[in-house]
mmCIF file of C-alpha atoms in Angstrom:
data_model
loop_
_atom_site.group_PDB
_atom_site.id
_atom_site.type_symbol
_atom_site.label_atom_id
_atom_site.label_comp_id
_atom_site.label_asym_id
_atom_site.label_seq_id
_atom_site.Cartn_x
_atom_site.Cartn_y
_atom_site.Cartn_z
ATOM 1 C CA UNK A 159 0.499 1.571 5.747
ATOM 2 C CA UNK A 160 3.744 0.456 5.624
ATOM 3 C CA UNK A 161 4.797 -0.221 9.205
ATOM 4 C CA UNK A 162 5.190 1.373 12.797
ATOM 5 C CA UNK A 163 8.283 1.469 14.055
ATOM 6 C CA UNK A 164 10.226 3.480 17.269
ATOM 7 C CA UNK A 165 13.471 2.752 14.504
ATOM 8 C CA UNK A 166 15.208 5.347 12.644
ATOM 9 C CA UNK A 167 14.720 5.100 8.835
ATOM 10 C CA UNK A 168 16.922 5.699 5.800
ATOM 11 C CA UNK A 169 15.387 7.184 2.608
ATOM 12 C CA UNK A 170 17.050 7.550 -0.239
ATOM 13 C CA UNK A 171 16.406 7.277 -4.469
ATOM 14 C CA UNK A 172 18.375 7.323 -7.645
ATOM 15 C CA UNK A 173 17.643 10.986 -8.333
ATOM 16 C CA UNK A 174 16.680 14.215 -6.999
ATOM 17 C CA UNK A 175 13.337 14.359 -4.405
ATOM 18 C CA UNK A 176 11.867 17.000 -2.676
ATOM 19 C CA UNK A 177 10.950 16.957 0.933
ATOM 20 C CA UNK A 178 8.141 18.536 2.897
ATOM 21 C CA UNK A 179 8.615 19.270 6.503
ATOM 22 C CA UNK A 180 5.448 20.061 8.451
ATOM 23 C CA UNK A 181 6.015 21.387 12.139
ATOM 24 C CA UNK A 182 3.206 21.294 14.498
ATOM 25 C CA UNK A 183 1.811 24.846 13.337
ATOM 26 C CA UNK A 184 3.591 26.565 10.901
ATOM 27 C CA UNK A 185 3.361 25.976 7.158
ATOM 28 C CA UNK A 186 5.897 23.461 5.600
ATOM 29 C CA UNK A 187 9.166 24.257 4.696
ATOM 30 C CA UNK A 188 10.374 22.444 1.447
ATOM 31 C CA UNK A 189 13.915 20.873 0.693
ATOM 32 C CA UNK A 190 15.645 19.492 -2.472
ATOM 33 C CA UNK A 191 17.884 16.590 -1.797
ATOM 34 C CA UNK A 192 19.892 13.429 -3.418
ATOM 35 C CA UNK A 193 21.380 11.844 -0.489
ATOM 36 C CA UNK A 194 20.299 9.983 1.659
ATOM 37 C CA UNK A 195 17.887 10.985 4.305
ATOM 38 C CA UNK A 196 17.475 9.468 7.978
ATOM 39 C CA UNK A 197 14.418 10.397 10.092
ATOM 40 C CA UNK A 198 14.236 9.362 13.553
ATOM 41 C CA UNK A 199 11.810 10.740 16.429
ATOM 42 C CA UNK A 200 13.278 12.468 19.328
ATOM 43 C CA UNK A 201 12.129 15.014 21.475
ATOM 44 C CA UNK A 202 8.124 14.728 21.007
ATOM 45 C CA UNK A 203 8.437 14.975 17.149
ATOM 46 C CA UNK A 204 10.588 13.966 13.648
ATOM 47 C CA UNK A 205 13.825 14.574 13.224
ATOM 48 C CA UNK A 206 15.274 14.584 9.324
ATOM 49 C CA UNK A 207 19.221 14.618 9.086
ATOM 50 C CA UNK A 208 21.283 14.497 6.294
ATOM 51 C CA UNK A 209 24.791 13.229 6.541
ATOM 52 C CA UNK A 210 26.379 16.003 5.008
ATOM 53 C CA UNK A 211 24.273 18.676 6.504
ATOM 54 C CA UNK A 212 23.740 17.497 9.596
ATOM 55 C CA UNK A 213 20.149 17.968 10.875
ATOM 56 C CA UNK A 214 17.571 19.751 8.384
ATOM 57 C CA UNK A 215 14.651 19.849 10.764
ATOM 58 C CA UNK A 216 13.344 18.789 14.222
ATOM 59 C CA UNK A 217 10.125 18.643 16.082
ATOM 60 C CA UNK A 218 8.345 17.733 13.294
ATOM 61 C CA UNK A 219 4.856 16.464 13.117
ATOM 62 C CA UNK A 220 4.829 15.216 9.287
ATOM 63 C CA UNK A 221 7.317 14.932 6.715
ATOM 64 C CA UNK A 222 6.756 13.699 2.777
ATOM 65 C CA UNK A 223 8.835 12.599 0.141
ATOM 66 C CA UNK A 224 8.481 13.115 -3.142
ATOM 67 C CA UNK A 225 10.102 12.080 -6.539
ATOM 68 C CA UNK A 226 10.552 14.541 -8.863
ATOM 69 C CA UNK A 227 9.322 12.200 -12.043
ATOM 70 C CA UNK A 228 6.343 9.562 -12.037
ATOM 71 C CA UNK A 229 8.656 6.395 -13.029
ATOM 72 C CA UNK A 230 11.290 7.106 -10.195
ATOM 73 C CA UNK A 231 11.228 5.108 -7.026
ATOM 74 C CA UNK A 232 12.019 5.976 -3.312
ATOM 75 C CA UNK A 233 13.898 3.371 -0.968
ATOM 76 C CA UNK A 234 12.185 3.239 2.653
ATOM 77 C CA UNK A 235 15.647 1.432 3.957
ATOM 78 C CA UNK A 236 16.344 -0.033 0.936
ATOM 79 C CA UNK A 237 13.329 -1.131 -0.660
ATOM 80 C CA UNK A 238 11.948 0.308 -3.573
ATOM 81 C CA UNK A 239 8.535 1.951 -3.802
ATOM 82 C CA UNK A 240 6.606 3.966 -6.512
ATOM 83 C CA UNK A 241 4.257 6.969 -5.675
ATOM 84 C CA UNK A 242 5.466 9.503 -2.219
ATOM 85 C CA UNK A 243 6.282 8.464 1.112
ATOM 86 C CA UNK A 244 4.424 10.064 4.355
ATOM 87 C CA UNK A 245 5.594 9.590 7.821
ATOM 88 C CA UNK A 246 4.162 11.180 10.222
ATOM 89 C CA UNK A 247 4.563 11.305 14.549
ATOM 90 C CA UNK A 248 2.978 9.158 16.362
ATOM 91 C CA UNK A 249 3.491 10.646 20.110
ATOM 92 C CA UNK A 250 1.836 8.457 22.367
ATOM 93 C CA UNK A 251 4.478 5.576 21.528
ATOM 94 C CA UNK A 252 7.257 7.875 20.651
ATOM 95 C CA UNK A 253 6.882 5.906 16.946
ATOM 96 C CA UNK A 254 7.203 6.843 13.103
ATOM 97 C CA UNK A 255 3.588 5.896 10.800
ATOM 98 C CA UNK A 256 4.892 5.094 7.445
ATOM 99 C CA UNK A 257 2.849 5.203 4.862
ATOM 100 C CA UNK A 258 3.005 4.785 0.753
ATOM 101 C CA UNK A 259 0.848 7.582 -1.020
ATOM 102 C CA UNK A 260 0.464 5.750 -4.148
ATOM 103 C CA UNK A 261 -1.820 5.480 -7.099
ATOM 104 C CA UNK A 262 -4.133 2.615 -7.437
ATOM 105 C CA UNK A 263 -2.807 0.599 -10.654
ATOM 106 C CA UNK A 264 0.758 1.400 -9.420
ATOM 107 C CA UNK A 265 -0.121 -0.015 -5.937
ATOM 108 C CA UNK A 266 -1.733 -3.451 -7.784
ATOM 109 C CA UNK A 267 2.070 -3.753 -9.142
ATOM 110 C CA UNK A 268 3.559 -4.532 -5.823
ATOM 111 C CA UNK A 269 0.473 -6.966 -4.833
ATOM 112 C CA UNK A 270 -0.582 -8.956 -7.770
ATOM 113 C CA UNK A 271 2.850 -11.102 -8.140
ATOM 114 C CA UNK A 272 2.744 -10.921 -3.836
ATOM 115 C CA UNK A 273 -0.468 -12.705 -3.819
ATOM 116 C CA UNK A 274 -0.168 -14.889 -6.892
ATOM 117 C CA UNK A 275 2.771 -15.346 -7.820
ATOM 118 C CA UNK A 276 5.173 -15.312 -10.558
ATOM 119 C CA UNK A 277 2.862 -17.088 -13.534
ATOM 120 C CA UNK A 278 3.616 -18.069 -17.254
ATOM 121 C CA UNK A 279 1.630 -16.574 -20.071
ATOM 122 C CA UNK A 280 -0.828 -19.416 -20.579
ATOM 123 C CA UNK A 281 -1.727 -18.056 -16.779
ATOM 124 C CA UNK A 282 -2.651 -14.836 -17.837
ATOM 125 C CA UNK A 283 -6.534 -15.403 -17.159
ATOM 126 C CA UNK A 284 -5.558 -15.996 -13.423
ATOM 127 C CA UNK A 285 -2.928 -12.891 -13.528
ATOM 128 C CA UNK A 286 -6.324 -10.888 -14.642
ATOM 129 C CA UNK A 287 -8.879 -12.573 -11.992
ATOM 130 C CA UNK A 288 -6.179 -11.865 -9.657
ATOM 131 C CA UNK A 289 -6.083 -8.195 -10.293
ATOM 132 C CA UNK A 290 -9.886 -7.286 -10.645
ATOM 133 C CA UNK A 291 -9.638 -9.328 -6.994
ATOM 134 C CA UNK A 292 -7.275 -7.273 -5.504
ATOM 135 C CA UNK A 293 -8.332 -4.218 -7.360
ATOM 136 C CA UNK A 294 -12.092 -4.160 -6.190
ATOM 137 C CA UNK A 295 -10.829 -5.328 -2.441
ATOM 138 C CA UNK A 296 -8.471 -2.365 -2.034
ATOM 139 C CA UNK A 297 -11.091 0.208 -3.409
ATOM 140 C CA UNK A 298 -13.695 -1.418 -0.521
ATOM 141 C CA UNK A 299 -11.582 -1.016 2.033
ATOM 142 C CA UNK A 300 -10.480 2.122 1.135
ATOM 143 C CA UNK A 301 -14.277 3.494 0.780
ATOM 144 C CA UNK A 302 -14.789 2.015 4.465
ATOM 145 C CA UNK A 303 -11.614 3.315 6.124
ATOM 146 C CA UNK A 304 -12.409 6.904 5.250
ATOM 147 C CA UNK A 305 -11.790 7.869 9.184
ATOM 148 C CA UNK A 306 -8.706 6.050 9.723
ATOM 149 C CA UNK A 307 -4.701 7.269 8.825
ATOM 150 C CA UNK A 308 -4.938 4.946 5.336
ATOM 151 C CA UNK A 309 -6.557 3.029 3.455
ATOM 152 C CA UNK A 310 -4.928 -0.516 3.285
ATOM 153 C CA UNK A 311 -2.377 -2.489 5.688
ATOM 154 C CA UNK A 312 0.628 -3.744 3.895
ATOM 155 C CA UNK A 313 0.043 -7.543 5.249
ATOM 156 C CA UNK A 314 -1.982 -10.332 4.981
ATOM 157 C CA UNK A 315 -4.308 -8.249 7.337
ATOM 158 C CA UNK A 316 -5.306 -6.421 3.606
ATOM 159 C CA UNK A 317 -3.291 -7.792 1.132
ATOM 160 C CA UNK A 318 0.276 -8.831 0.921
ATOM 161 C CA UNK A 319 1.880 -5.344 -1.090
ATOM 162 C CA UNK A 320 5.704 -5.078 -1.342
ATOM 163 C CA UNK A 321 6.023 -2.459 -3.531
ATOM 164 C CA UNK A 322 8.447 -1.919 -6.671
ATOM 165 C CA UNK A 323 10.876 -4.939 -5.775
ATOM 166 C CA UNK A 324 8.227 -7.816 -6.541
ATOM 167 C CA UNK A 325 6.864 -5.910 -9.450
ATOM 168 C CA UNK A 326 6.895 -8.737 -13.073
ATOM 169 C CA UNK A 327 6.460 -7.820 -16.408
ATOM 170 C CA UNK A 328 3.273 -10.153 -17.260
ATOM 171 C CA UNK A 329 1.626 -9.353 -13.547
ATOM 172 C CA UNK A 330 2.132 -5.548 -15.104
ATOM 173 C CA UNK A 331 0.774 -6.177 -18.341
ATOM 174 C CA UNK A 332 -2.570 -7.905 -16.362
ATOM 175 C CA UNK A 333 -3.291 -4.940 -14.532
ATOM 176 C CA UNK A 334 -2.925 -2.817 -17.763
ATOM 177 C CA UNK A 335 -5.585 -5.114 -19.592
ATOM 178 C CA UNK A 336 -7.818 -5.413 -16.387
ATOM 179 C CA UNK A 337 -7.444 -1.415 -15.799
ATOM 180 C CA UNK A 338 -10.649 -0.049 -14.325
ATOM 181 C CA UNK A 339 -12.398 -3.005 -14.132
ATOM 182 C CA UNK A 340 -14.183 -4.472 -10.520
ATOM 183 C CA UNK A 341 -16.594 -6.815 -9.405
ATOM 184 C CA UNK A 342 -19.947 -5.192 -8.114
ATOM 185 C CA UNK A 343 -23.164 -7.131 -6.607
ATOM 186 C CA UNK A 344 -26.397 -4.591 -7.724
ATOM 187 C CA UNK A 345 -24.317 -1.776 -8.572
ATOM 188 C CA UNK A 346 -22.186 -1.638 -5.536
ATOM 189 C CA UNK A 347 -18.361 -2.866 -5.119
ATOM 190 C CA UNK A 348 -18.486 -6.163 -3.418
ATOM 191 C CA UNK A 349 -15.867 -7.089 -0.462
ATOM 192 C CA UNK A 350 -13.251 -9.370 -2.603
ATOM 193 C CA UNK A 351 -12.482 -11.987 -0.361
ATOM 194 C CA UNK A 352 -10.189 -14.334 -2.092
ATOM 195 C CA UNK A 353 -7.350 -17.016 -0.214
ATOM 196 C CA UNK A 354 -3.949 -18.455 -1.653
ATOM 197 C CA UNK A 355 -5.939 -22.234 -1.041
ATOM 198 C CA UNK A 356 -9.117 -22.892 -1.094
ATOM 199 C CA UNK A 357 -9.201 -26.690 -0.595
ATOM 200 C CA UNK A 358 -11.151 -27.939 -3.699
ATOM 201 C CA UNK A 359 -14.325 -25.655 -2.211
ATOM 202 C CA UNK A 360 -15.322 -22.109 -0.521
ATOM 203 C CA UNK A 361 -17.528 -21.800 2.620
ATOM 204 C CA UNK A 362 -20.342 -19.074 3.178
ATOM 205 C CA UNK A 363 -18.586 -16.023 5.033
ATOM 206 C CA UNK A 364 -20.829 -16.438 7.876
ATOM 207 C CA UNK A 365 -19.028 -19.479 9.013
ATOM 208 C CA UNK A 366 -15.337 -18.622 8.267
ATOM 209 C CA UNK A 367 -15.419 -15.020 10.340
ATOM 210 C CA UNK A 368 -18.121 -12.827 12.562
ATOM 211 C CA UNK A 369 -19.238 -11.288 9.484
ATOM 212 C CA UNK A 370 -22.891 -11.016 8.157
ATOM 213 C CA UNK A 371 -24.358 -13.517 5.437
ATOM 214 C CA UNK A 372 -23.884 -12.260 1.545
ATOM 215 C CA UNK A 373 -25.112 -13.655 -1.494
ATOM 216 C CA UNK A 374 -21.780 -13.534 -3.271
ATOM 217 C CA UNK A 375 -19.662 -14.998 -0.854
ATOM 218 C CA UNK A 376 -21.174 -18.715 -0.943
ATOM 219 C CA UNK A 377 -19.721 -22.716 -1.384
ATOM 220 C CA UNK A 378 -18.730 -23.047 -4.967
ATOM 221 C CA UNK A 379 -16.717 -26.277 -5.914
ATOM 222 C CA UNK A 380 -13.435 -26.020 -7.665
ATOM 223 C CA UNK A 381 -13.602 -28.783 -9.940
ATOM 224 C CA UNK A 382 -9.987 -28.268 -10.558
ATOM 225 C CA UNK A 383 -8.104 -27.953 -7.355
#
């Protein structure tokens, strides 16, 4: 999830995307464009204009983006963001969902550097802890939000993700070594806490939040800090 907002949005991209309009019951229509798009909500639904055109579609329930090639990114006003972008209607507040259909190792790229920073090479160890971290958190939460809209917020509520713009070379090359690898406790993914400080020493989970004990999540000294 990108955001929730009761703002019009501007998407746009460097080449040619397709979109998908979805009304409340028919089947989608389909559109090829390489301006730039606003959607807006009016009138119970999603609006899509182009500038040129005028208005494509109205009273829509769901519309998609998508790139036409894998390395191409779309701008949700102006930012830059790899993988399709879904907004759908959200009536009852007369708002837009926003959300960033993505693939995983694509969505690591616009957290890693977020959460960690911008590193040197003789920091690559980090870079890689970093991304089996974030890596094995975001597949958790995504196995326990199986009910909801999506998977992960885009905040510090989940982890910090700001897709293509924040994207470095060495945080890329991390994820590429550390590519399928997580951190499991008897064969099951483990939930990856992790914090930007951790004050020379971590705490059992129990007392930090209202969450039950688990042998993983314990005091360990940083002899380091």
């Amino acid at each position: 999830k990108l955001l929730q907002t009761e703002n019009s949005l501007k998407i746009s991209s460097a080449g040619s995307f397709s979109i998908r309009c979805y009304p409340p019951q028919d089947d989608p229509s389909v559109f090829f464009a390489t301006a730039d798009i606003e959607v807006g909500f009016s009138l119970g639904g999603i609006t899509v204009n182009q500038k040129s055109q005028g208005k494509l579609q109205t009273g829509l329930r769901q519309v998609s983006f998508i790139p036409r090639t894998d390395n191409q990114w779309l701008y949700l006003n102006g930012k830059p963001y790899r993988g399709a972008l879904e907004i759908k209607c959200i009536p009852d507040t007369k708002s837009l969902l926003v959300l960033n259909i993505v693939n995983l190792e694509d969505y690591l790229k616009g957290v890693v550097p977020a959460e960690i920073g911008n590193l040197s090479q003789p920091e690559m160890e980090a870079l890689k802890a970093q991304a089996i971290a974030s890596r094995t958190y975001a597949l958790f939460q995504a196995s326990r939000n199986r009910e909801r809209e999506y998977d992960l917020e885009a905040t510090v509520m989940d982890q910090t993700y700001l897709g293509a713009a924040i994207e470095d070379a060495l945080a890329n090359r991390a994820i590429q070594l550390t590519r399928g690898k997580v951190l499991t406790y008897k064969g099951k993914l483990i939930c990856s806490y992790y914090s930007t400080n951790c004050g020379g020493k971590t705490e059992y989970i129990e007392e930090v939040w209202d969450k039950p004990p688990e042998p993983y999540l314990i005091p360990v000294d940083d002899d380091t800090f």
